[in-house]
mmCIF file of C-alpha atoms in Angstrom:
data_model
loop_
_atom_site.group_PDB
_atom_site.id
_atom_site.type_symbol
_atom_site.label_atom_id
_atom_site.label_comp_id
_atom_site.label_asym_id
_atom_site.label_seq_id
_atom_site.Cartn_x
_atom_site.Cartn_y
_atom_site.Cartn_z
ATOM 1 C CA MET A 1 5.379 9.836 1.601
ATOM 2 C CA SER A 2 5.608 7.969 -1.690
ATOM 3 C CA ASN A 3 7.134 9.662 -4.717
ATOM 4 C CA TYR A 4 4.533 8.319 -7.132
ATOM 5 C CA VAL A 5 0.850 8.671 -7.906
ATOM 6 C CA ILE A 6 -1.560 5.783 -8.447
ATOM 7 C CA ILE A 7 -3.906 6.353 -11.364
ATOM 8 C CA THR A 8 -6.617 4.147 -12.811
ATOM 9 C CA ASP A 9 -9.791 4.761 -14.799
ATOM 10 C CA SER A 10 -13.522 4.860 -14.276
ATOM 11 C CA THR A 11 -14.017 1.249 -15.383
ATOM 12 C CA THR A 12 -12.938 0.363 -11.818
ATOM 13 C CA ASP A 13 -16.560 1.195 -10.859
ATOM 14 C CA LEU A 14 -15.382 2.310 -7.416
ATOM 15 C CA PRO A 15 -17.445 4.688 -5.316
ATOM 16 C CA GLN A 16 -15.927 8.159 -5.660
ATOM 17 C CA SER A 17 -15.585 8.246 -1.875
ATOM 18 C CA LYS A 18 -13.208 5.248 -1.969
ATOM 19 C CA ALA A 19 -11.013 6.765 -4.672
ATOM 20 C CA ASP A 20 -10.838 9.962 -2.598
ATOM 21 C CA GLU A 21 -10.095 8.073 0.619
ATOM 22 C CA TRP A 22 -7.302 6.080 -0.995
ATOM 23 C CA GLY A 23 -5.822 9.030 -2.879
ATOM 24 C CA ILE A 24 -6.223 7.441 -6.306
ATOM 25 C CA GLU A 25 -6.686 9.584 -9.404
ATOM 26 C CA ILE A 26 -9.379 8.435 -11.828
ATOM 27 C CA ILE A 27 -9.390 9.008 -15.586
ATOM 28 C CA PRO A 28 -13.027 9.219 -16.735
ATOM 29 C CA PHE A 29 -13.598 7.096 -19.829
ATOM 30 C CA ILE A 30 -16.181 8.113 -22.420
ATOM 31 C CA PHE A 31 -19.479 6.483 -23.342
ATOM 32 C CA ASN A 32 -22.227 7.277 -25.808
ATOM 33 C CA LEU A 33 -25.952 6.975 -25.304
ATOM 34 C CA ASP A 34 -28.354 7.438 -28.173
ATOM 35 C CA GLY A 35 -25.790 9.498 -30.091
ATOM 36 C CA LYS A 36 -24.731 11.766 -27.215
ATOM 37 C CA GLU A 37 -21.282 11.593 -25.592
ATOM 38 C CA TYR A 38 -20.662 11.593 -21.824
ATOM 39 C CA PHE A 39 -17.719 11.235 -19.447
ATOM 40 C CA ASN A 40 -18.048 8.274 -17.069
ATOM 41 C CA TYR A 41 -17.098 9.994 -13.798
ATOM 42 C CA LEU A 42 -17.327 7.832 -10.692
ATOM 43 C CA ASP A 43 -19.974 10.154 -9.250
ATOM 44 C CA TRP A 44 -21.940 9.988 -12.534
ATOM 45 C CA ARG A 45 -22.223 13.772 -12.622
ATOM 46 C CA GLU A 46 -23.042 13.869 -16.351
ATOM 47 C CA LEU A 47 -25.637 11.072 -16.395
ATOM 48 C CA SER A 48 -26.821 8.905 -13.530
ATOM 49 C CA VAL A 49 -26.507 5.139 -13.886
ATOM 50 C CA LYS A 50 -30.218 4.824 -13.096
ATOM 51 C CA ASN A 51 -31.086 6.972 -16.089
ATOM 52 C CA PHE A 52 -28.530 5.137 -18.215
ATOM 53 C CA TYR A 53 -29.978 1.681 -17.509
ATOM 54 C CA ASN A 54 -33.529 2.929 -17.871
ATOM 55 C CA ALA A 55 -32.561 4.216 -21.308
ATOM 56 C CA LEU A 56 -31.156 0.797 -22.255
ATOM 57 C CA ARG A 57 -34.385 -0.851 -21.096
ATOM 58 C CA GLU A 58 -36.270 1.535 -23.375
ATOM 59 C CA GLY A 59 -34.238 0.283 -26.325
ATOM 60 C CA LYS A 60 -31.660 3.059 -26.610
ATOM 61 C CA THR A 61 -28.123 2.065 -27.573
ATOM 62 C CA GLY A 62 -25.049 2.523 -25.391
ATOM 63 C CA SER A 63 -21.486 2.340 -26.723
ATOM 64 C CA THR A 64 -17.969 3.381 -25.738
ATOM 65 C CA THR A 65 -15.240 5.583 -27.203
ATOM 66 C CA GLN A 66 -11.564 4.689 -27.390
ATOM 67 C CA VAL A 67 -9.165 6.598 -25.098
ATOM 68 C CA ASN A 68 -6.104 7.760 -27.011
ATOM 69 C CA GLN A 69 -2.504 8.250 -25.923
ATOM 70 C CA PHE A 70 -2.839 12.030 -25.805
ATOM 71 C CA ARG A 71 -5.492 11.809 -23.107
ATOM 72 C CA TYR A 72 -3.105 9.751 -20.990
ATOM 73 C CA MET A 73 -0.297 12.215 -21.609
ATOM 74 C CA GLU A 74 -2.546 15.103 -20.607
ATOM 75 C CA ILE A 75 -3.302 13.414 -17.257
ATOM 76 C CA TRP A 76 0.175 12.083 -16.486
ATOM 77 C CA GLU A 77 2.445 14.933 -17.545
ATOM 78 C CA PRO A 78 1.607 17.382 -14.722
ATOM 79 C CA HIS A 79 2.660 14.722 -12.185
ATOM 80 C CA LEU A 80 5.917 14.062 -14.048
ATOM 81 C CA LYS A 81 6.633 17.795 -14.225
ATOM 82 C CA ALA A 82 6.075 17.977 -10.468
ATOM 83 C CA GLY A 83 8.722 15.291 -9.900
ATOM 84 C CA LYS A 84 6.337 12.377 -9.304
ATOM 85 C CA ASP A 85 6.437 8.937 -10.888
ATOM 86 C CA VAL A 86 3.269 7.418 -12.368
ATOM 87 C CA PHE A 87 1.727 4.015 -11.629
ATOM 88 C CA TYR A 88 -1.245 3.331 -13.919
ATOM 89 C CA MET A 89 -3.645 0.345 -13.817
ATOM 90 C CA CYS A 90 -5.705 -0.169 -16.971
ATOM 91 C CA LEU A 91 -8.801 -2.073 -18.056
ATOM 92 C CA SER A 92 -8.013 -5.511 -19.536
ATOM 93 C CA SER A 93 -6.227 -5.285 -22.880
ATOM 94 C CA GLN A 94 -8.580 -8.014 -24.131
ATOM 95 C CA LEU A 95 -11.586 -5.714 -23.652
ATOM 96 C CA SER A 96 -10.177 -2.427 -24.899
ATOM 97 C CA LYS A 97 -7.242 -0.932 -26.807
ATOM 98 C CA SER A 98 -6.753 1.570 -23.972
ATOM 99 C CA TYR A 99 -3.788 -0.375 -22.591
ATOM 100 C CA ASP A 100 -2.006 -0.171 -25.966
ATOM 101 C CA GLN A 101 -2.609 3.569 -26.005
ATOM 102 C CA SER A 102 -1.241 3.872 -22.458
ATOM 103 C CA LEU A 103 1.967 2.134 -23.589
ATOM 104 C CA LEU A 104 2.365 4.626 -26.437
ATOM 105 C CA ALA A 105 1.848 7.511 -23.986
ATOM 106 C CA ALA A 106 4.384 6.059 -21.550
ATOM 107 C CA GLU A 107 6.981 5.643 -24.305
ATOM 108 C CA GLU A 108 6.499 9.225 -25.451
ATOM 109 C CA LEU A 109 6.721 10.674 -21.955
ATOM 110 C CA ARG A 110 9.763 8.604 -20.953
ATOM 111 C CA GLY A 111 11.644 10.329 -23.751
ATOM 112 C CA LYS A 112 10.604 13.694 -22.359
ATOM 113 C CA TYR A 113 11.147 12.828 -18.663
ATOM 114 C CA PRO A 114 13.926 10.195 -18.631
ATOM 115 C CA GLU A 115 14.488 10.638 -14.899
ATOM 116 C CA ARG A 116 10.921 9.631 -14.045
ATOM 117 C CA LYS A 117 9.353 6.163 -13.819
ATOM 118 C CA ILE A 118 6.103 5.344 -15.624
ATOM 119 C CA VAL A 119 4.531 1.951 -14.959
ATOM 120 C CA THR A 120 1.465 0.760 -16.853
ATOM 121 C CA ILE A 121 -0.258 -2.408 -15.623
ATOM 122 C CA ASP A 122 -2.661 -4.505 -17.678
ATOM 123 C CA THR A 123 -5.014 -5.547 -14.872
ATOM 124 C CA LYS A 124 -6.573 -8.241 -17.076
ATOM 125 C CA GLY A 125 -9.661 -7.195 -15.170
ATOM 126 C CA ALA A 126 -12.658 -4.900 -15.160
ATOM 127 C CA SER A 127 -15.196 -3.222 -12.883
ATOM 128 C CA LEU A 128 -14.660 -3.802 -9.165
ATOM 129 C CA GLY A 129 -12.028 -6.430 -9.976
ATOM 130 C CA MET A 130 -9.922 -3.415 -10.891
ATOM 131 C CA GLY A 131 -11.386 -1.566 -7.916
ATOM 132 C CA LEU A 132 -10.226 -4.288 -5.537
ATOM 133 C CA LEU A 133 -6.795 -4.201 -7.157
ATOM 134 C CA ALA A 134 -6.744 -0.431 -6.558
ATOM 135 C CA TYR A 135 -7.457 -1.099 -2.871
ATOM 136 C CA TYR A 136 -4.438 -3.397 -2.614
ATOM 137 C CA ALA A 137 -2.274 -0.906 -4.504
ATOM 138 C CA ALA A 138 -3.186 1.954 -2.164
ATOM 139 C CA LYS A 139 -2.626 -0.294 0.845
ATOM 140 C CA ALA A 140 0.843 -1.271 -0.386
ATOM 141 C CA ARG A 141 1.741 2.369 -1.105
ATOM 142 C CA ASP A 142 0.674 3.380 2.404
ATOM 143 C CA GLU A 143 2.826 0.591 3.818
ATOM 144 C CA GLY A 144 5.824 2.287 2.189
ATOM 145 C CA LYS A 145 6.394 0.139 -0.890
ATOM 146 C CA SER A 146 8.431 1.755 -3.649
ATOM 147 C CA ILE A 147 7.002 1.910 -7.167
ATOM 148 C CA GLN A 148 9.159 -1.094 -8.121
ATOM 149 C CA GLU A 149 7.926 -3.065 -5.108
ATOM 150 C CA LEU A 150 4.345 -2.061 -5.838
ATOM 151 C CA THR A 151 4.687 -3.247 -9.437
ATOM 152 C CA THR A 152 5.865 -6.685 -8.306
ATOM 153 C CA HIS A 153 3.130 -6.849 -5.658
ATOM 154 C CA ILE A 154 0.285 -6.012 -8.059
ATOM 155 C CA GLU A 155 1.611 -8.277 -10.813
ATOM 156 C CA LYS A 156 1.373 -11.177 -8.350
ATOM 157 C CA ILE A 157 -2.262 -10.331 -7.474
ATOM 158 C CA VAL A 158 -3.529 -9.897 -11.056
ATOM 159 C CA PRO A 159 -3.569 -13.654 -11.941
ATOM 160 C CA ILE A 160 -5.444 -14.574 -8.745
ATOM 161 C CA MET A 161 -8.080 -11.826 -8.820
ATOM 162 C CA GLN A 162 -11.253 -13.791 -9.496
ATOM 163 C CA HIS A 163 -13.992 -12.265 -11.679
ATOM 164 C CA TRP A 164 -17.361 -14.073 -11.799
ATOM 165 C CA VAL A 165 -20.346 -12.526 -13.561
ATOM 166 C CA MET A 166 -24.034 -13.353 -13.912
ATOM 167 C CA ALA A 167 -25.599 -11.732 -16.973
ATOM 168 C CA ASP A 168 -29.318 -11.044 -16.871
ATOM 169 C CA ASP A 169 -30.057 -9.414 -20.223
ATOM 170 C CA LEU A 170 -29.053 -11.766 -23.041
ATOM 171 C CA HIS A 171 -29.874 -9.224 -25.721
ATOM 172 C CA HIS A 172 -26.854 -7.131 -24.743
ATOM 173 C CA LEU A 173 -24.638 -10.212 -24.964
ATOM 174 C CA ARG A 174 -26.137 -10.871 -28.395
ATOM 175 C CA ARG A 175 -25.303 -7.338 -29.536
ATOM 176 C CA GLY A 176 -21.730 -7.860 -28.327
ATOM 177 C CA GLY A 177 -21.465 -11.142 -30.231
ATOM 178 C CA ARG A 178 -21.390 -13.342 -27.106
ATOM 179 C CA VAL A 179 -24.566 -15.253 -27.967
ATOM 180 C CA SER A 180 -26.661 -15.675 -31.120
ATOM 181 C CA GLY A 181 -30.000 -13.967 -31.647
ATOM 182 C CA ALA A 182 -31.821 -17.273 -31.376
ATOM 183 C CA ALA A 183 -29.989 -18.173 -28.167
ATOM 184 C CA ALA A 184 -30.801 -14.772 -26.680
ATOM 185 C CA PHE A 185 -34.484 -15.181 -27.505
ATOM 186 C CA MET A 186 -34.738 -18.745 -26.155
ATOM 187 C CA GLY A 187 -32.607 -17.949 -23.120
ATOM 188 C CA THR A 188 -34.827 -15.027 -22.198
ATOM 189 C CA MET A 189 -37.947 -17.159 -22.592
ATOM 190 C CA LEU A 190 -36.463 -19.922 -20.380
ATOM 191 C CA ASN A 191 -35.048 -17.513 -17.751
ATOM 192 C CA ILE A 192 -31.474 -18.617 -18.512
ATOM 193 C CA LYS A 193 -28.669 -16.715 -16.774
ATOM 194 C CA PRO A 194 -25.213 -17.137 -18.331
ATOM 195 C CA ILE A 195 -22.229 -17.267 -15.980
ATOM 196 C CA ILE A 196 -19.151 -15.544 -17.344
ATOM 197 C CA HIS A 197 -15.572 -15.798 -16.065
ATOM 198 C CA MET A 198 -12.593 -13.578 -16.821
ATOM 199 C CA THR A 199 -9.605 -15.728 -17.735
ATOM 200 C CA LYS A 200 -6.023 -15.159 -16.646
ATOM 201 C CA ASP A 201 -5.464 -13.455 -20.024
ATOM 202 C CA GLY A 202 -8.284 -11.007 -19.283
ATOM 203 C CA LYS A 203 -10.859 -12.442 -21.698
ATOM 204 C CA LEU A 204 -14.545 -12.790 -20.836
ATOM 205 C CA THR A 205 -15.501 -16.441 -21.341
ATOM 206 C CA PRO A 206 -18.940 -18.056 -20.896
ATOM 207 C CA MET A 207 -18.660 -20.893 -18.345
ATOM 208 C CA THR A 208 -22.155 -22.284 -17.823
ATOM 209 C CA LYS A 209 -25.857 -21.381 -17.816
ATOM 210 C CA MET A 210 -28.160 -21.432 -14.818
ATOM 211 C CA ARG A 211 -31.949 -21.470 -14.752
ATOM 212 C CA GLY A 212 -33.086 -18.470 -12.716
ATOM 213 C CA ARG A 213 -31.343 -15.805 -10.692
ATOM 214 C CA ASN A 214 -31.253 -17.660 -7.358
ATOM 215 C CA LYS A 215 -29.422 -20.623 -8.830
ATOM 216 C CA ALA A 216 -27.060 -18.268 -10.633
ATOM 217 C CA LEU A 217 -26.231 -16.463 -7.381
ATOM 218 C CA GLU A 218 -25.637 -19.807 -5.668
ATOM 219 C CA TYR A 219 -23.193 -20.680 -8.426
ATOM 220 C CA LEU A 220 -21.288 -17.423 -7.854
ATOM 221 C CA LEU A 221 -21.166 -18.202 -4.139
ATOM 222 C CA GLU A 222 -19.755 -21.670 -4.803
ATOM 223 C CA GLN A 223 -16.805 -20.164 -6.681
ATOM 224 C CA MET A 224 -15.472 -18.699 -3.441
ATOM 225 C CA THR A 225 -14.974 -22.235 -2.119
ATOM 226 C CA PHE A 226 -13.989 -23.855 -5.417
ATOM 227 C CA HIS A 227 -11.366 -21.188 -6.115
ATOM 228 C CA GLU A 228 -10.008 -21.243 -2.562
ATOM 229 C CA MET A 229 -10.706 -17.700 -1.428
ATOM 230 C CA SER A 230 -7.624 -16.698 0.575
ATOM 231 C CA PRO A 231 -7.220 -15.094 3.013
ATOM 232 C CA LYS A 232 -10.657 -15.943 4.378
ATOM 233 C CA ASP A 233 -11.159 -12.506 5.954
ATOM 234 C CA GLN A 234 -10.315 -10.529 2.814
ATOM 235 C CA PRO A 235 -12.610 -7.785 1.472
ATOM 236 C CA VAL A 236 -15.117 -8.945 -1.139
ATOM 237 C CA TYR A 237 -16.399 -6.645 -3.877
ATOM 238 C CA ILE A 238 -19.730 -6.910 -5.698
ATOM 239 C CA SER A 239 -20.793 -4.744 -8.622
ATOM 240 C CA HIS A 240 -24.201 -4.655 -10.245
ATOM 241 C CA SER A 241 -26.039 -2.874 -13.042
ATOM 242 C CA ASP A 242 -29.118 -1.395 -11.398
ATOM 243 C CA ALA A 243 -29.750 -4.573 -9.372
ATOM 244 C CA PRO A 244 -29.116 -3.556 -5.729
ATOM 245 C CA ASP A 245 -31.454 -6.161 -4.257
ATOM 246 C CA MET A 246 -29.610 -9.012 -5.948
ATOM 247 C CA ALA A 247 -26.247 -7.575 -4.880
ATOM 248 C CA GLU A 248 -27.488 -7.426 -1.273
ATOM 249 C CA GLN A 249 -28.824 -10.983 -1.561
ATOM 250 C CA LEU A 250 -25.416 -12.236 -2.712
ATOM 251 C CA LYS A 251 -23.715 -10.317 0.096
ATOM 252 C CA ASN A 252 -25.977 -11.959 2.690
ATOM 253 C CA MET A 253 -25.315 -15.381 1.184
ATOM 254 C CA ILE A 254 -21.564 -14.774 1.480
ATOM 255 C CA ILE A 255 -21.883 -13.627 5.098
ATOM 256 C CA ALA A 256 -23.935 -16.707 5.974
ATOM 257 C CA LYS A 257 -21.430 -19.103 4.413
ATOM 258 C CA HIS A 258 -18.065 -17.401 4.842
ATOM 259 C CA GLY A 259 -18.609 -14.807 7.569
ATOM 260 C CA GLN A 260 -17.155 -11.946 5.524
ATOM 261 C CA ARG A 261 -17.293 -8.556 7.220
ATOM 262 C CA GLU A 262 -15.807 -6.165 4.659
ATOM 263 C CA PHE A 263 -17.636 -5.467 1.389
ATOM 264 C CA VAL A 264 -17.751 -2.822 -1.283
ATOM 265 C CA ILE A 265 -20.935 -2.891 -3.363
ATOM 266 C CA ASN A 266 -21.381 -0.428 -6.199
ATOM 267 C CA GLU A 267 -23.032 0.121 -9.558
ATOM 268 C CA ILE A 268 -21.431 -0.997 -12.803
ATOM 269 C CA GLY A 269 -20.828 2.258 -14.633
ATOM 270 C CA PRO A 270 -21.981 3.027 -18.178
ATOM 271 C CA VAL A 271 -18.687 2.122 -19.900
ATOM 272 C CA ILE A 272 -18.902 -1.495 -18.726
ATOM 273 C CA GLY A 273 -22.702 -1.447 -18.510
ATOM 274 C CA ALA A 274 -23.065 -0.549 -22.194
ATOM 275 C CA HIS A 275 -21.845 -4.082 -22.929
ATOM 276 C CA THR A 276 -23.421 -6.044 -20.051
ATOM 277 C CA GLY A 277 -26.835 -4.397 -19.878
ATOM 278 C CA PRO A 278 -29.013 -4.027 -16.768
ATOM 279 C CA GLY A 279 -29.391 -6.750 -14.142
ATOM 280 C CA THR A 280 -25.779 -7.951 -14.176
ATOM 281 C CA ILE A 281 -24.108 -9.099 -10.937
ATOM 282 C CA ALA A 282 -20.334 -9.492 -10.633
ATOM 283 C CA LEU A 283 -18.301 -10.974 -7.760
ATOM 284 C CA PHE A 284 -14.607 -10.303 -7.100
ATOM 285 C CA PHE A 285 -12.172 -11.850 -4.612
ATOM 286 C CA ILE A 286 -8.648 -13.239 -4.372
ATOM 287 C CA GLY A 287 -8.386 -16.999 -4.797
ATOM 288 C CA ASN A 288 -6.228 -19.438 -6.702
ATOM 289 C CA GLU A 289 -4.948 -18.790 -10.220
ATOM 290 C CA ARG A 290 -7.611 -17.918 -12.765
ATOM 291 C CA ARG A 291 -8.509 -20.462 -15.394
ATOM 292 C CA GLY A 292 -6.875 -20.130 -18.796
#
């Protein structure tokens, strides 16, 4: 049995059942909807994702709240007291200051528990890109890797974890400063679907624009060949914001072209969804090194 715990946060967008199966502890991040604060648990016990996205469609505003170092300390310290080391995987530092806060918490707790190891990983990822990384972390732990070996293993996977996203609602990208108001209006009128890529530094970068959802999904599919998905029989993860039919369509396209058998498909939770809006589809797999 390993002498460390694997912890990540609810921006992994994993099904709760997977986190339970893999023995991974989840820190629920906080989001706000129309002035009310909620915890983003993986089972959405405080507010369902369906209700969240319906509220966004009705014009209500979603936002997120910064996690501070004391929240991390509150979660980690009981494990350290019990003689366990801590391995934490965080949302991309380019999307949130949470990673910086986790570093402050680790520094504080190392002074208090000098005999314990605390590792904090900037996943340079989000949503089920982090969820897929959590799968590989749990797998490595169960194979007997030490916390040092696990750190090296995950740090090698981070730069090759591909994140490809199709955004459907341009008005949420406009609110986040990704596109102008005029571009959002014209893009919506012309049925334009931006394709967004997460760089090796963990930044979300617009790559191209496709006319219509089907062409956008075909573009996502093409990335699995272009970015040399390897190994070919690896699990593929797809997240979506209240768009299960499109997620299933992409899955079937992948099966037809690549013969994949193992998938995890799940909703994008409110913390990520507050910035992407409804109708988003995201594809995650291991390939070659991410673009800069």
